[in-house]
Each structure stands twice: as structure tokens, then as C-alpha cells.
Amino acid sequence: MTGKLAANLADAIELQALNVLPMPVLVIGAGHAVLYANTAAEDFFQSGAALLKRQRIDDLVAFGSPVLGVIEEVRRRGASVSEYRLDLGTPRLGSDHIVDVFASPLPGEGDAVVLMLQERTIAEKMDRQLTHRGAARSITALGAMLAHEIKNPLSGIRGAAQLLEGAISDDDRMLTQLICDETDRIVKLVERVELFGDERPGEREAVNVHDVLDHVKRLARSGFARHIRFTESYDPSLPPVAGNRDQLVQVLLNLVKNAAEAIGAETGDGEITLTTAYRPGIRLQVPGSGERIALPLEIGVRDNGPGVPADLVPHLFDPFVTTKAQGSGLGLALVAKVIGDHGGIVECESVPRRTHFRILLPLHQLRPGQAT
């Protein structure tokens, strides 16, 4: 019966056409069996279509999920039903999957229901990203002040320590070296804060994201991530991004380094996955205007480390927030600033064994008269 129904479904709707939709689409049959899942549904539920079709919708959503009630209401009424801001959060999907649900009966197919999910979190994450961007800029003045008020005295302290080295014993020389080392460390910290005060527009050009990712992977494999396995899931047709190559290398190297440190040196099965994808339909409204910028280019860095504490995830991109004992809390804040300066957003979803940083960026637009 299921095979016959699936064949009828193929005649009733053009299943291949559904695969181009950016929203997850499922067809639910009798007993809540999954009869069809489009490509977006595979991405959303992190499972292939063949595996999804061996499950029931009950297995994919939380126990007692309101989505199940929507399906039953469609069957009872024989009409379309829409519900907004339903929580689909599960350990597999993460804890913040808020979706709008649109469900309709499939004409002539008995109890079959077409279920379309519109993820709401992306809009809310865009709003949150604007907050992250503002938080990064809020320390611009602090960076300039620190550069002026702290770096100059530190130079004097370091110079005095070097002068003392010639008048003290070898045993005490360790202390002067400690002063020099700690002074250098503080200067580097101040210089990182100072970067937030740099409001100069960087050079922008067409950047091949895959070249950047390959470069970052080579750097990581030759140093801090030599013990970790890398996998790639790239969209080979991805168009270039409008960006500054050096800054994008800095951003992605920071994310990969964080992933490697989260996995740890002692883990035998550490894995970092680098991904790219084209996501049409994602737009960001420019504050203070009605303009909406398309952000179809997605770059992802995913690791199988222990995850980020849930209470820290919303604040990861705020300055001075860190999960590392010796961290400064400026790396991810700088990532948010650089991506914001590129006109994009960066977000993090994290559960144990799956932390996913995702960057969304605009396309490179040719200026009139510019050669391809």
C-alpha cells in the first residue's frame, strides 16, 4: 500500500520541483509515516530521504509536539491549517528550532498531509546579530583609549625591565623576563581590542570561498589541528563572495581554531566539517532603511566537540565572553565585527557533539563596466 501510495504521489505532485524549495517539505501518510522528504527537509532533520522514509513524524519531533496536532486537525477538517512559532527542538535538531507550519491535505490521497516548515530562527538570529554587531562597535572608543593610555606606559615598563637585566643576578633575571613576556602579552591583547576601532572600509573583491577554506585547512593541519580529521561538503557551483580575502582567512581560521580547541588534543575521533551552500531567499533588512540585502552564500564550520553551554550561546559574540580558561573573549567578537563589515551575519547552534558556526554573506556584484 505504501509503495502504491508513493507512486500515486509522484503522479499527483512533481516531487523534483519540491526539491528546489528552500523550505523543508514532508508528506505524511497513514500512521504518521513519512512518505516523502525534499532536499531542504534532509538538511533540516540531518538525515537522508531514504532514512526519513523509514520513520514516522513522531520520531523526528519532540514528544507531544504541536505539529502532530496540526496534522490531525488537517485530517479532521479536510482543509489547510497554519500554525506559527511552534517549537521543534529536539536533541538532534538543537533547542531553538522555532518554525511556522503550513499543512494541507493531499487531494485524492486519503490521509496524506503535505507539511511545509518555515524556520523562524533565521529572522530572529538576524536581529540578534545586529545586537552582536552593536556590541562589537560599543568598544570602539574603549579600544582607542586602551591603545593610547596603556601601550605607551607598557613600553616604558618593558624598557625598564630590560635595563635591569644588566644589573641583577641570573636568578633574578627570570623575573625581568617574566615582566617582558607579560608586557608583550598585554600589548597584543590591547592591539586586538584596537581592531574594533578600525572603521576604515576594507578592500573588497570577488573572493573564492573554497580557496579561502582550503588555505585555512592547510594552516590548521600543519599546526594546531594536525590531530583532527577534516571533511568537506561544498557546493562546487558557489559564486564568489564580495569580501576581503585576508579578513575572511582570519575569521575562518579563528572559527577552525576554536573548533580544534573545543575538541581537544586527547580526542581520538575529533572531526571538523567545512561546508558551503547556496541559500536563496535569506535577506537582511538594513537598519534605518527599507533596503533588504540578500545573503545567499553560506559557509559553515562544524565540530563534534562537547558543545557550548546553552546559557552562553546567545552571548558568544559579545566582547569578553569566552568558554576558555585563558581566553580573552575577543576572537568571536572580532569575527562578528568583520562579518558585519562584510554585510553578513554569523550565528552558532550547539548541542553536545555538534557545534555549528554558520556565516551568511552577500554575493559579489559587478559594477557597471566591470569585467567578469
mmCIF file of C-alpha atoms in Angstrom:
data_model
loop_
_atom_site.group_PDB
_atom_site.id
_atom_site.type_symbol
_atom_site.label_atom_id
_atom_site.label_comp_id
_atom_site.label_asym_id
_atom_site.label_seq_id
_atom_site.Cartn_x
_atom_site.Cartn_y
_atom_site.Cartn_z
ATOM 1 C CA MET A 1 0.000 0.000 0.000
ATOM 2 C CA THR A 2 2.812 2.385 0.848
ATOM 3 C CA GLY A 3 4.581 1.729 -2.467
ATOM 4 C CA LYS A 4 1.356 2.299 -4.400
ATOM 5 C CA LEU A 5 0.657 5.492 -2.497
ATOM 6 C CA ALA A 6 4.173 6.740 -3.131
ATOM 7 C CA ALA A 7 3.701 6.068 -6.854
ATOM 8 C CA ASN A 8 0.421 7.971 -6.801
ATOM 9 C CA LEU A 9 2.129 10.833 -5.009
ATOM 10 C CA ALA A 10 4.714 11.026 -7.755
ATOM 11 C CA ASP A 11 1.853 11.425 -10.238
ATOM 12 C CA ALA A 12 -0.048 13.922 -8.088
ATOM 13 C CA ILE A 13 2.805 16.341 -7.443
ATOM 14 C CA GLU A 14 6.093 16.965 -9.129
ATOM 15 C CA LEU A 15 8.390 15.826 -6.379
ATOM 16 C CA GLN A 16 11.502 17.035 -8.131
ATOM 17 C CA ALA A 17 10.094 20.558 -8.201
ATOM 18 C CA LEU A 18 9.775 20.440 -4.406
ATOM 19 C CA ASN A 19 13.497 19.797 -4.102
ATOM 20 C CA VAL A 20 14.298 23.335 -5.218
ATOM 21 C CA LEU A 21 12.228 24.869 -2.425
ATOM 22 C CA PRO A 22 14.382 26.278 0.408
ATOM 23 C CA MET A 23 11.771 25.209 3.000
ATOM 24 C CA PRO A 24 11.549 21.644 4.368
ATOM 25 C CA VAL A 25 8.581 19.752 2.879
ATOM 26 C CA LEU A 26 7.309 16.377 4.119
ATOM 27 C CA VAL A 27 4.396 14.217 3.028
ATOM 28 C CA ILE A 28 2.887 12.364 5.979
ATOM 29 C CA GLY A 29 0.752 9.271 5.386
ATOM 30 C CA ALA A 30 -1.290 6.888 7.491
ATOM 31 C CA GLY A 31 0.183 6.121 10.894
ATOM 32 C CA HIS A 32 2.249 9.312 10.658
ATOM 33 C CA ALA A 33 4.658 7.570 8.248
ATOM 34 C CA VAL A 34 6.975 9.851 6.276
ATOM 35 C CA LEU A 35 6.283 9.203 2.583
ATOM 36 C CA TYR A 36 8.396 11.964 1.078
ATOM 37 C CA ALA A 37 11.047 14.468 2.152
ATOM 38 C CA ASN A 38 12.603 17.136 -0.059
ATOM 39 C CA THR A 39 16.250 18.172 -0.009
ATOM 40 C CA ALA A 40 15.641 21.013 2.471
ATOM 41 C CA ALA A 41 13.952 18.517 4.834
ATOM 42 C CA GLU A 42 17.045 16.290 4.634
ATOM 43 C CA ASP A 43 19.189 19.243 5.702
ATOM 44 C CA PHE A 44 16.753 20.308 8.396
ATOM 45 C CA PHE A 45 16.446 16.873 10.028
ATOM 46 C CA GLN A 46 20.096 15.925 9.326
ATOM 47 C CA SER A 47 19.046 12.661 7.654
ATOM 48 C CA GLY A 48 18.819 11.375 4.104
ATOM 49 C CA ALA A 49 15.437 10.923 2.429
ATOM 50 C CA ALA A 50 15.756 7.120 2.461
ATOM 51 C CA LEU A 51 16.245 7.119 6.244
ATOM 52 C CA LEU A 52 13.462 9.649 6.820
ATOM 53 C CA LYS A 53 11.013 7.488 4.846
ATOM 54 C CA ARG A 54 11.659 4.623 7.237
ATOM 55 C CA GLN A 55 10.482 6.738 10.172
ATOM 56 C CA ARG A 56 7.344 8.370 11.500
ATOM 57 C CA ILE A 57 6.978 12.081 12.075
ATOM 58 C CA ASP A 58 6.728 11.247 15.793
ATOM 59 C CA ASP A 59 10.358 10.066 15.644
ATOM 60 C CA LEU A 60 11.542 13.390 14.223
ATOM 61 C CA VAL A 61 9.884 15.874 16.567
ATOM 62 C CA ALA A 62 9.671 16.183 20.343
ATOM 63 C CA PHE A 63 7.202 14.034 22.282
ATOM 64 C CA GLY A 64 3.762 15.637 22.202
ATOM 65 C CA SER A 65 4.854 18.205 19.610
ATOM 66 C CA PRO A 66 2.026 20.511 18.434
ATOM 67 C CA VAL A 67 2.983 19.572 14.863
ATOM 68 C CA LEU A 68 1.240 16.236 15.442
ATOM 69 C CA GLY A 69 -1.920 18.088 16.422
ATOM 70 C CA VAL A 70 -1.728 20.180 13.250
ATOM 71 C CA ILE A 71 -1.595 17.019 11.122
ATOM 72 C CA GLU A 72 -4.638 15.561 12.878
ATOM 73 C CA GLU A 73 -6.552 18.826 12.534
ATOM 74 C CA VAL A 74 -5.901 18.881 8.778
ATOM 75 C CA ARG A 75 -7.288 15.362 8.515
ATOM 76 C CA ARG A 76 -10.302 16.180 10.660
ATOM 77 C CA ARG A 77 -11.184 19.381 8.819
ATOM 78 C CA GLY A 78 -10.060 18.331 5.351
ATOM 79 C CA ALA A 79 -8.604 21.805 4.930
ATOM 80 C CA SER A 80 -5.325 23.643 5.261
ATOM 81 C CA VAL A 81 -4.062 24.629 8.717
ATOM 82 C CA SER A 82 -1.270 27.064 9.587
ATOM 83 C CA GLU A 83 0.405 27.432 12.959
ATOM 84 C CA TYR A 84 3.111 29.917 13.875
ATOM 85 C CA ARG A 85 6.115 29.798 16.201
ATOM 86 C CA LEU A 86 5.976 26.107 17.077
ATOM 87 C CA ASP A 87 8.976 24.606 18.847
ATOM 88 C CA LEU A 88 10.502 21.587 17.087
ATOM 89 C CA GLY A 89 13.517 21.468 19.382
ATOM 90 C CA THR A 90 14.972 18.001 19.941
ATOM 91 C CA PRO A 91 18.456 16.780 20.943
ATOM 92 C CA ARG A 92 19.122 16.062 17.254
ATOM 93 C CA LEU A 93 17.941 19.433 15.930
ATOM 94 C CA GLY A 94 19.032 21.646 18.794
ATOM 95 C CA SER A 95 16.993 23.567 21.319
ATOM 96 C CA ASP A 96 15.962 26.639 19.324
ATOM 97 C CA HIS A 97 14.192 25.425 16.187
ATOM 98 C CA ILE A 98 11.121 27.646 16.066
ATOM 99 C CA VAL A 99 9.078 27.139 12.897
ATOM 100 C CA ASP A 100 5.909 28.233 11.173
ATOM 101 C CA VAL A 101 3.973 25.179 9.986
ATOM 102 C CA PHE A 102 1.769 25.073 6.886
ATOM 103 C CA ALA A 103 -0.157 21.826 6.415
ATOM 104 C CA SER A 104 -2.626 20.806 3.714
ATOM 105 C CA PRO A 105 -4.405 17.589 2.714
ATOM 106 C CA LEU A 106 -3.152 15.935 -0.461
ATOM 107 C CA PRO A 107 -6.214 15.671 -2.725
ATOM 108 C CA GLY A 108 -7.217 12.151 -3.646
ATOM 109 C CA GLU A 109 -4.685 10.502 -1.330
ATOM 110 C CA GLY A 110 -6.745 9.720 1.757
ATOM 111 C CA ASP A 111 -4.956 10.718 4.970
ATOM 112 C CA ALA A 112 -1.818 12.055 3.286
ATOM 113 C CA VAL A 113 -0.831 15.532 4.508
ATOM 114 C CA VAL A 114 1.716 17.883 2.954
ATOM 115 C CA LEU A 115 3.734 19.588 5.693
ATOM 116 C CA MET A 116 5.880 22.646 4.979
ATOM 117 C CA LEU A 117 8.120 24.179 7.658
ATOM 118 C CA GLN A 118 9.360 27.764 7.652
ATOM 119 C CA GLU A 119 12.184 28.193 10.130
ATOM 120 C CA ARG A 120 11.692 31.359 12.148
ATOM 121 C CA THR A 121 15.020 31.320 13.935
ATOM 122 C CA ILE A 122 16.866 32.800 10.981
ATOM 123 C CA ALA A 123 14.928 36.067 11.232
ATOM 124 C CA GLU A 124 15.396 36.179 14.970
ATOM 125 C CA LYS A 125 19.092 35.371 14.596
ATOM 126 C CA MET A 126 19.449 38.253 12.169
ATOM 127 C CA ASP A 127 18.003 40.586 14.785
ATOM 128 C CA ARG A 128 20.340 39.117 17.384
ATOM 129 C CA GLN A 129 23.270 39.507 15.006
ATOM 130 C CA LEU A 130 22.565 43.235 14.759
ATOM 131 C CA THR A 131 22.861 43.300 18.540
ATOM 132 C CA HIS A 132 26.197 41.461 18.335
ATOM 133 C CA ARG A 133 27.353 43.971 15.754
ATOM 134 C CA GLY A 134 26.390 46.847 18.029
ATOM 135 C CA ALA A 135 28.129 45.189 20.963
ATOM 136 C CA ALA A 136 31.340 44.936 18.976
ATOM 137 C CA ARG A 137 31.143 48.582 17.995
ATOM 138 C CA SER A 138 30.376 49.608 21.562
ATOM 139 C CA ILE A 139 34.029 49.016 22.495
ATOM 140 C CA THR A 140 35.421 51.108 19.645
ATOM 141 C CA ALA A 141 36.085 54.021 21.961
ATOM 142 C CA LEU A 142 37.475 51.637 24.567
ATOM 143 C CA GLY A 143 39.948 50.260 22.023
ATOM 144 C CA ALA A 144 41.220 53.706 21.106
ATOM 145 C CA MET A 145 41.559 54.699 24.760
ATOM 146 C CA LEU A 146 43.415 51.497 25.679
ATOM 147 C CA ALA A 147 45.803 51.913 22.763
ATOM 148 C CA HIS A 148 46.773 55.397 23.891
ATOM 149 C CA GLU A 149 46.639 55.049 27.671
ATOM 150 C CA ILE A 150 48.108 51.568 28.108
ATOM 151 C CA LYS A 151 50.540 50.799 25.276
ATOM 152 C CA ASN A 152 52.809 53.777 25.968
ATOM 153 C CA PRO A 153 53.297 53.033 29.719
ATOM 154 C CA LEU A 154 53.822 49.354 28.894
ATOM 155 C CA SER A 155 56.687 50.285 26.570
ATOM 156 C CA GLY A 156 58.300 52.132 29.479
ATOM 157 C CA ILE A 157 57.845 49.189 31.824
ATOM 158 C CA ARG A 158 59.384 46.800 29.293
ATOM 159 C CA GLY A 159 62.335 49.130 28.692
ATOM 160 C CA ALA A 160 62.993 49.452 32.406
ATOM 161 C CA ALA A 161 62.919 45.667 32.822
ATOM 162 C CA GLN A 162 65.476 45.260 30.035
ATOM 163 C CA LEU A 163 67.776 47.827 31.682
ATOM 164 C CA LEU A 164 67.553 45.952 34.984
ATOM 165 C CA GLU A 165 68.761 42.732 33.356
ATOM 166 C CA GLY A 166 72.328 44.079 33.225
ATOM 167 C CA ALA A 167 72.459 44.883 36.964
ATOM 168 C CA ILE A 168 70.921 41.774 38.562
ATOM 169 C CA SER A 169 71.877 38.157 39.105
ATOM 170 C CA ASP A 170 70.992 35.334 36.773
ATOM 171 C CA ASP A 171 68.417 34.074 39.284
ATOM 172 C CA ASP A 172 66.589 37.401 39.287
ATOM 173 C CA ARG A 173 66.814 37.710 35.517
ATOM 174 C CA MET A 174 63.910 35.264 35.279
ATOM 175 C CA LEU A 175 61.715 37.937 36.883
ATOM 176 C CA THR A 176 62.668 40.610 34.361
ATOM 177 C CA GLN A 177 61.999 38.169 31.529
ATOM 178 C CA LEU A 178 58.588 37.466 33.071
ATOM 179 C CA ILE A 179 57.871 41.212 33.122
ATOM 180 C CA CYS A 180 58.812 41.494 29.439
ATOM 181 C CA ASP A 181 56.748 38.469 28.424
ATOM 182 C CA GLU A 182 53.647 39.619 30.290
ATOM 183 C CA THR A 183 54.038 43.140 28.947
ATOM 184 C CA ASP A 184 54.155 41.769 25.389
ATOM 185 C CA ARG A 185 51.050 39.680 26.081
ATOM 186 C CA ILE A 186 49.100 42.717 27.325
ATOM 187 C CA VAL A 187 50.194 44.760 24.302
ATOM 188 C CA LYS A 188 48.885 42.027 21.978
ATOM 189 C CA LEU A 189 45.579 41.989 23.847
ATOM 190 C CA VAL A 190 45.270 45.764 23.564
ATOM 191 C CA GLU A 191 46.077 45.611 19.852
ATOM 192 C CA ARG A 192 43.262 43.106 19.345
ATOM 193 C CA VAL A 193 40.837 45.425 21.131
ATOM 194 C CA GLU A 194 42.169 48.284 18.995
ATOM 195 C CA LEU A 195 40.991 46.481 15.860
ATOM 196 C CA PHE A 196 37.418 47.245 16.867
ATOM 197 C CA GLY A 197 38.143 50.918 16.402
ATOM 198 C CA ASP A 198 39.178 50.483 12.776
ATOM 199 C CA GLU A 199 36.183 51.769 10.821
ATOM 200 C CA ARG A 200 38.032 52.159 7.517
ATOM 201 C CA PRO A 201 36.324 50.297 4.678
ATOM 202 C CA GLY A 202 38.495 47.374 3.630
ATOM 203 C CA GLU A 203 39.305 46.464 0.062
ATOM 204 C CA ARG A 204 36.553 44.338 -1.454
ATOM 205 C CA GLU A 205 36.888 41.992 -4.377
ATOM 206 C CA ALA A 206 35.461 38.752 -5.694
ATOM 207 C CA VAL A 207 36.731 36.042 -3.349
ATOM 208 C CA ASN A 208 36.543 32.301 -3.999
ATOM 209 C CA VAL A 209 35.358 30.909 -0.664
ATOM 210 C CA HIS A 210 36.699 27.442 -1.399
ATOM 211 C CA ASP A 211 40.211 28.805 -1.934
ATOM 212 C CA VAL A 212 39.970 30.524 1.453
ATOM 213 C CA LEU A 213 38.730 27.347 3.163
ATOM 214 C CA ASP A 214 41.480 25.232 1.576
ATOM 215 C CA HIS A 215 44.100 27.735 2.740
ATOM 216 C CA VAL A 216 42.697 27.731 6.280
ATOM 217 C CA LYS A 217 42.604 23.922 6.302
ATOM 218 C CA ARG A 218 46.269 23.718 5.265
ATOM 219 C CA LEU A 219 47.262 26.139 8.019
ATOM 220 C CA ALA A 220 45.277 24.198 10.610
ATOM 221 C CA ARG A 221 46.608 20.796 9.544
ATOM 222 C CA SER A 222 50.181 21.995 9.762
ATOM 223 C CA GLY A 223 49.734 23.269 13.317
ATOM 224 C CA PHE A 224 47.006 23.277 15.934
ATOM 225 C CA ALA A 225 44.661 20.782 14.194
ATOM 226 C CA ARG A 226 47.105 18.133 12.974
ATOM 227 C CA HIS A 227 45.350 15.549 15.171
ATOM 228 C CA ILE A 228 41.865 16.250 13.761
ATOM 229 C CA ARG A 229 40.141 14.793 10.707
ATOM 230 C CA PHE A 230 38.734 17.319 8.224
ATOM 231 C CA THR A 231 35.770 16.646 5.941
ATOM 232 C CA GLU A 232 34.250 18.929 3.321
ATOM 233 C CA SER A 233 30.739 19.320 1.964
ATOM 234 C CA TYR A 234 30.996 22.006 -0.705
ATOM 235 C CA ASP A 235 28.629 23.385 -3.306
ATOM 236 C CA PRO A 236 31.020 23.454 -6.308
ATOM 237 C CA SER A 237 28.882 25.996 -8.163
ATOM 238 C CA LEU A 238 29.039 28.574 -5.369
ATOM 239 C CA PRO A 239 29.596 32.066 -6.828
ATOM 240 C CA PRO A 240 32.237 34.409 -5.382
ATOM 241 C CA VAL A 241 31.631 36.491 -2.279
ATOM 242 C CA ALA A 242 32.258 40.226 -2.081
ATOM 243 C CA GLY A 243 34.956 40.420 0.559
ATOM 244 C CA ASN A 244 38.474 40.946 1.800
ATOM 245 C CA ARG A 245 40.376 37.671 1.439
ATOM 246 C CA ASP A 246 42.785 38.279 4.329
ATOM 247 C CA GLN A 247 39.960 39.163 6.698
ATOM 248 C CA LEU A 248 37.929 36.103 5.677
ATOM 249 C CA VAL A 249 41.003 33.910 6.262
ATOM 250 C CA GLN A 250 41.329 35.490 9.718
ATOM 251 C CA VAL A 251 37.657 34.831 10.515
ATOM 252 C CA LEU A 252 37.614 31.213 9.363
ATOM 253 C CA LEU A 253 40.975 30.428 10.939
ATOM 254 C CA ASN A 254 39.585 31.735 14.227
ATOM 255 C CA LEU A 255 36.493 29.505 13.947
ATOM 256 C CA VAL A 256 38.529 26.424 12.984
ATOM 257 C CA LYS A 257 40.987 27.059 15.833
ATOM 258 C CA ASN A 258 38.100 27.374 18.296
ATOM 259 C CA ALA A 259 36.672 24.094 16.985
ATOM 260 C CA ALA A 260 40.029 22.322 17.360
ATOM 261 C CA GLU A 261 40.468 23.625 20.904
ATOM 262 C CA ALA A 262 36.930 22.561 21.801
ATOM 263 C CA ILE A 263 37.604 19.021 20.544
ATOM 264 C CA GLY A 264 40.861 18.847 22.493
ATOM 265 C CA ALA A 265 44.201 17.226 21.786
ATOM 266 C CA GLU A 266 43.348 13.954 23.521
ATOM 267 C CA THR A 267 40.232 13.138 21.499
ATOM 268 C CA GLY A 268 40.769 10.263 19.096
ATOM 269 C CA ASP A 269 37.723 10.876 16.867
ATOM 270 C CA GLY A 270 37.855 14.655 16.503
ATOM 271 C CA GLU A 271 36.287 15.908 13.277
ATOM 272 C CA ILE A 272 35.791 19.350 11.762
ATOM 273 C CA THR A 273 33.441 19.684 8.789
ATOM 274 C CA LEU A 274 33.723 22.650 6.427
ATOM 275 C CA THR A 275 30.609 23.364 4.364
ATOM 276 C CA THR A 276 29.379 25.772 1.716
ATOM 277 C CA ALA A 277 25.885 26.136 0.279
ATOM 278 C CA TYR A 278 23.715 28.500 -1.716
ATOM 279 C CA ARG A 279 20.612 29.530 0.272
ATOM 280 C CA PRO A 280 18.326 31.765 -1.803
ATOM 281 C CA GLY A 281 15.568 33.649 -0.042
ATOM 282 C CA ILE A 282 17.530 34.808 3.016
ATOM 283 C CA ARG A 283 17.509 38.593 3.296
ATOM 284 C CA LEU A 284 18.636 41.064 5.945
ATOM 285 C CA GLN A 285 16.962 44.432 6.384
ATOM 286 C CA VAL A 286 19.404 47.322 6.605
ATOM 287 C CA PRO A 287 18.730 49.307 9.818
ATOM 288 C CA GLY A 288 17.304 52.759 9.156
ATOM 289 C CA SER A 289 16.154 51.989 5.621
ATOM 290 C CA GLY A 290 13.768 49.786 3.713
ATOM 291 C CA GLU A 291 16.599 48.124 1.802
ATOM 292 C CA ARG A 292 16.926 44.362 2.128
ATOM 293 C CA ILE A 293 20.228 42.651 1.322
ATOM 294 C CA ALA A 294 20.271 39.072 0.043
ATOM 295 C CA LEU A 295 22.617 36.758 1.962
ATOM 296 C CA PRO A 296 22.585 33.566 -0.107
ATOM 297 C CA LEU A 297 26.176 32.391 0.461
ATOM 298 C CA GLU A 298 26.596 30.100 3.455
ATOM 299 C CA ILE A 299 29.896 28.997 4.964
ATOM 300 C CA GLY A 300 29.849 26.536 7.847
ATOM 301 C CA VAL A 301 32.356 25.226 10.394
ATOM 302 C CA ARG A 302 31.043 22.251 12.365
ATOM 303 C CA ASP A 303 32.798 20.172 15.029
ATOM 304 C CA ASN A 304 31.978 17.155 17.168
ATOM 305 C CA GLY A 305 33.325 18.597 20.404
ATOM 306 C CA PRO A 306 31.463 18.786 23.720
ATOM 307 C CA GLY A 307 29.422 21.837 22.689
ATOM 308 C CA VAL A 308 28.884 25.296 24.119
ATOM 309 C CA PRO A 309 26.901 25.746 27.360
ATOM 310 C CA ALA A 310 23.342 26.711 26.412
ATOM 311 C CA ASP A 311 23.387 29.853 28.555
ATOM 312 C CA LEU A 312 26.458 31.170 26.684
ATOM 313 C CA VAL A 313 25.270 30.581 23.110
ATOM 314 C CA PRO A 314 23.232 33.836 22.831
ATOM 315 C CA HIS A 315 26.235 35.843 24.093
ATOM 316 C CA LEU A 316 29.124 34.123 22.274
ATOM 317 C CA PHE A 317 29.768 37.101 20.001
ATOM 318 C CA ASP A 318 29.717 39.675 22.780
ATOM 319 C CA PRO A 319 33.137 41.092 23.743
ATOM 320 C CA PHE A 320 34.912 39.425 26.687
ATOM 321 C CA VAL A 321 32.615 36.369 26.700
ATOM 322 C CA THR A 322 34.621 33.138 26.468
ATOM 323 C CA THR A 323 34.459 29.453 27.380
ATOM 324 C CA LYS A 324 38.257 29.170 27.639
ATOM 325 C CA ALA A 325 40.083 29.452 30.946
ATOM 326 C CA GLN A 326 42.814 31.571 29.344
ATOM 327 C CA GLY A 327 40.699 33.188 26.633
ATOM 328 C CA SER A 328 40.311 36.920 26.093
ATOM 329 C CA GLY A 329 36.751 36.753 24.767
ATOM 330 C CA LEU A 330 37.644 38.928 21.771
ATOM 331 C CA GLY A 331 38.054 36.344 18.988
ATOM 332 C CA LEU A 332 34.379 35.757 18.252
ATOM 333 C CA ALA A 333 33.513 39.407 18.840
ATOM 334 C CA LEU A 334 36.054 40.277 16.166
ATOM 335 C CA VAL A 335 34.550 37.595 13.898
ATOM 336 C CA ALA A 336 31.129 39.241 14.313
ATOM 337 C CA LYS A 337 32.575 42.665 13.510
ATOM 338 C CA VAL A 338 34.432 41.524 10.383
ATOM 339 C CA ILE A 339 31.431 39.619 9.027
ATOM 340 C CA GLY A 340 29.190 42.563 9.896
ATOM 341 C CA ASP A 341 31.533 44.876 7.984
ATOM 342 C CA HIS A 342 31.123 42.491 5.032
ATOM 343 C CA GLY A 343 27.350 42.964 5.217
ATOM 344 C CA GLY A 344 26.712 39.471 6.568
ATOM 345 C CA ILE A 345 25.828 37.655 9.766
ATOM 346 C CA VAL A 346 27.353 34.807 11.771
ATOM 347 C CA GLU A 347 25.498 32.506 14.160
ATOM 348 C CA CYS A 348 26.122 29.452 16.294
ATOM 349 C CA GLU A 349 23.991 26.418 17.098
ATOM 350 C CA SER A 350 25.379 23.983 19.626
ATOM 351 C CA VAL A 351 24.430 20.696 21.228
ATOM 352 C CA PRO A 352 26.835 18.061 22.561
ATOM 353 C CA ARG A 353 28.867 16.540 19.715
ATOM 354 C CA ARG A 354 27.590 19.106 17.207
ATOM 355 C CA THR A 355 28.578 22.785 17.278
ATOM 356 C CA HIS A 356 27.863 24.619 14.039
ATOM 357 C CA PHE A 357 29.051 28.132 13.198
ATOM 358 C CA ARG A 358 27.319 29.466 10.113
ATOM 359 C CA ILE A 359 28.244 32.589 8.130
ATOM 360 C CA LEU A 360 25.839 34.165 5.622
ATOM 361 C CA LEU A 361 27.298 36.632 3.119
ATOM 362 C CA PRO A 362 26.151 38.620 0.072
ATOM 363 C CA LEU A 363 27.149 37.875 -3.500
ATOM 364 C CA HIS A 364 29.848 39.770 -5.312
ATOM 365 C CA GLN A 365 28.081 42.320 -7.531
ATOM 366 C CA LEU A 366 29.842 43.568 -10.631
ATOM 367 C CA ARG A 367 29.874 47.323 -11.030
ATOM 368 C CA PRO A 368 28.739 48.801 -14.354
ATOM 369 C CA GLY A 369 31.523 48.386 -16.898
ATOM 370 C CA GLN A 370 33.485 45.971 -14.653
ATOM 371 C CA ALA A 371 34.816 42.866 -16.379
ATOM 372 C CA THR A 372 33.838 39.442 -15.104
#
